[in-house]
């Protein structure tokens, strides 16, 4: 059995990756942050009591800001594969917390690489490393963007991701480590965090449909993104680490839609006129915007045999159906007199 270690295991991608790796018979270890409230909702469906002899999924407290803790986890787990997904991943928040974002996203990746390098040197074990880069690194570079497009980051988040990308390339070249940068374009799902625009829209519009909310406040509706389904994308992460040689890959659907297109599609499915409910609030505008992301994933398709399985419309339908069910549950509780 192969052993994988995932940072960011409680996030959208981490949770799908655990599902995927357990189905491939891996033993999976995840790094989880200590929080005063539970932050394991996305992985509760797979977590078994570690005392259960059948358990193959284990959690360890750790943080990318704590290098010593990361070292201890790597020494204990002895991973064959490490997936570094942890990040302060919100672009707008990175303008409000640039130092913290740099510490976790850039220096945090460096801490993990250093811990892994020492572990490999001391034990002579070989581990493979996947790093979650981002299409945000392209900024306003003309679309379509591929592995050869020059990076032009436009947020503290994107600058930090680019620094982490650079550390990964440097460690690959300097220490002959098997490291892949996955340059993933936006990917969404019913497990997407509720402050990212797609989920914010599906949550709000389904609640509006059931009379639970009146308004939806948004920022720039003209920005275009290449939106895929997160479950399809974690397979690409794994595929990168199964190759003979390590390399960097763009993962995208190679189609782009505006925030307004997303809104239109959601409203169509719910038979609502979104213009009656949506208001523009300048607080959601960013100091610098990325106008159009559109990937060219031909390298991944040719070398990894990876391909998109879920269309834009299928993704929207899945998210709307999921959030409509959540709204129905809320409606039922409210009608039964519960104060939410
Ligand atoms: P997400 O849902 O925001 O999850 C982020 C994960 O990182 C969570 O598990 C979070 O823990 C953890 N984390 C945050 N700060 C940490 C710290 N200081 N130490 C340890 N863990 C920490 O993000 P995602 O959408 O799954 O994305 C996964 C990765 O891919 C991220 O690196 C993101 O930047 C990158 N990415 C995402 C997309 C996308 O469209 N989703 C596209 C390109 C790249 P808590 O649960 O405790 O908050
Ligand atoms: O959903 P978003 O916040 O995602 P963004 O900024 O593209 O970042 C996501 O994708 C990146 C990959 O390209 C990841 F690296 C990153 O971790 C994250 O997962 O915003 C998408 C677009 C932006 O142009 C934003 O200005 O939607 C626009 N937008 C309009 N109104 C809004 C809103 N975004 C948010 N979050 N909230 C709004 O009310």
mmCIF file of N, CA, C and O in Angstrom, residues 6 18 97 104 145 167 179 248 259 261 339:
data_model
loop_
_atom_site.group_PDB
_atom_site.id
_atom_site.type_symbol
_atom_site.label_atom_id
_atom_site.label_comp_id
_atom_site.label_asym_id
_atom_site.label_seq_id
_atom_site.Cartn_x
_atom_site.Cartn_y
_atom_site.Cartn_z
ATOM 1 N N UNK A 6 -1.401 14.672 2.707
ATOM 2 C CA UNK A 6 -2.078 15.816 2.079
ATOM 3 C C UNK A 6 -2.123 16.979 3.062
ATOM 4 O O UNK A 6 -2.646 16.831 4.174
ATOM 5 N N UNK A 18 -8.774 12.821 -0.991
ATOM 6 C CA UNK A 18 -8.845 11.695 -0.045
ATOM 7 C C UNK A 18 -9.770 10.621 -0.607
ATOM 8 O O UNK A 18 -9.415 9.432 -0.637
ATOM 9 N N UNK A 97 -4.687 40.528 3.841
ATOM 10 C CA UNK A 97 -3.710 39.823 4.680
ATOM 11 C C UNK A 97 -2.518 39.372 3.826
ATOM 12 O O UNK A 97 -2.254 38.165 3.711
ATOM 13 N N UNK A 104 2.088 31.665 4.534
ATOM 14 C CA UNK A 104 1.518 30.316 4.396
ATOM 15 C C UNK A 104 1.763 29.765 2.988
ATOM 16 O O UNK A 104 2.236 28.634 2.822
ATOM 17 N N UNK A 145 -3.848 30.607 -21.865
ATOM 18 C CA UNK A 145 -2.605 30.495 -21.100
ATOM 19 C C UNK A 145 -2.173 29.022 -20.996
ATOM 20 O O UNK A 145 -3.004 28.154 -20.711
ATOM 21 N N UNK A 167 10.177 28.022 -5.821
ATOM 22 C CA UNK A 167 10.865 27.133 -4.868
ATOM 23 C C UNK A 167 10.813 25.690 -5.372
ATOM 24 O O UNK A 167 11.789 24.955 -5.293
ATOM 25 N N UNK A 179 9.244 16.660 -8.279
ATOM 26 C CA UNK A 179 8.285 17.696 -7.878
ATOM 27 C C UNK A 179 7.492 18.148 -9.103
ATOM 28 O O UNK A 179 8.081 18.471 -10.134
ATOM 29 N N UNK A 248 5.651 20.282 -15.049
ATOM 30 C CA UNK A 248 4.560 21.166 -14.632
ATOM 31 C C UNK A 248 3.440 21.113 -15.683
ATOM 32 O O UNK A 248 3.733 21.047 -16.885
ATOM 33 N N UNK A 259 -18.625 35.865 -14.982
ATOM 34 C CA UNK A 259 -19.442 35.708 -13.769
ATOM 35 C C UNK A 259 -20.912 35.884 -14.157
ATOM 36 O O UNK A 259 -21.790 35.153 -13.690
ATOM 37 N N UNK A 261 -22.271 35.121 -17.025
ATOM 38 C CA UNK A 261 -22.717 33.868 -17.673
ATOM 39 C C UNK A 261 -23.123 32.837 -16.613
ATOM 40 O O UNK A 261 -24.121 32.126 -16.765
ATOM 41 N N UNK A 339 -35.330 28.662 15.084
ATOM 42 C CA UNK A 339 -34.667 29.929 14.766
ATOM 43 C C UNK A 339 -33.289 29.588 14.223
ATOM 44 O O UNK A 339 -32.491 28.936 14.902
#
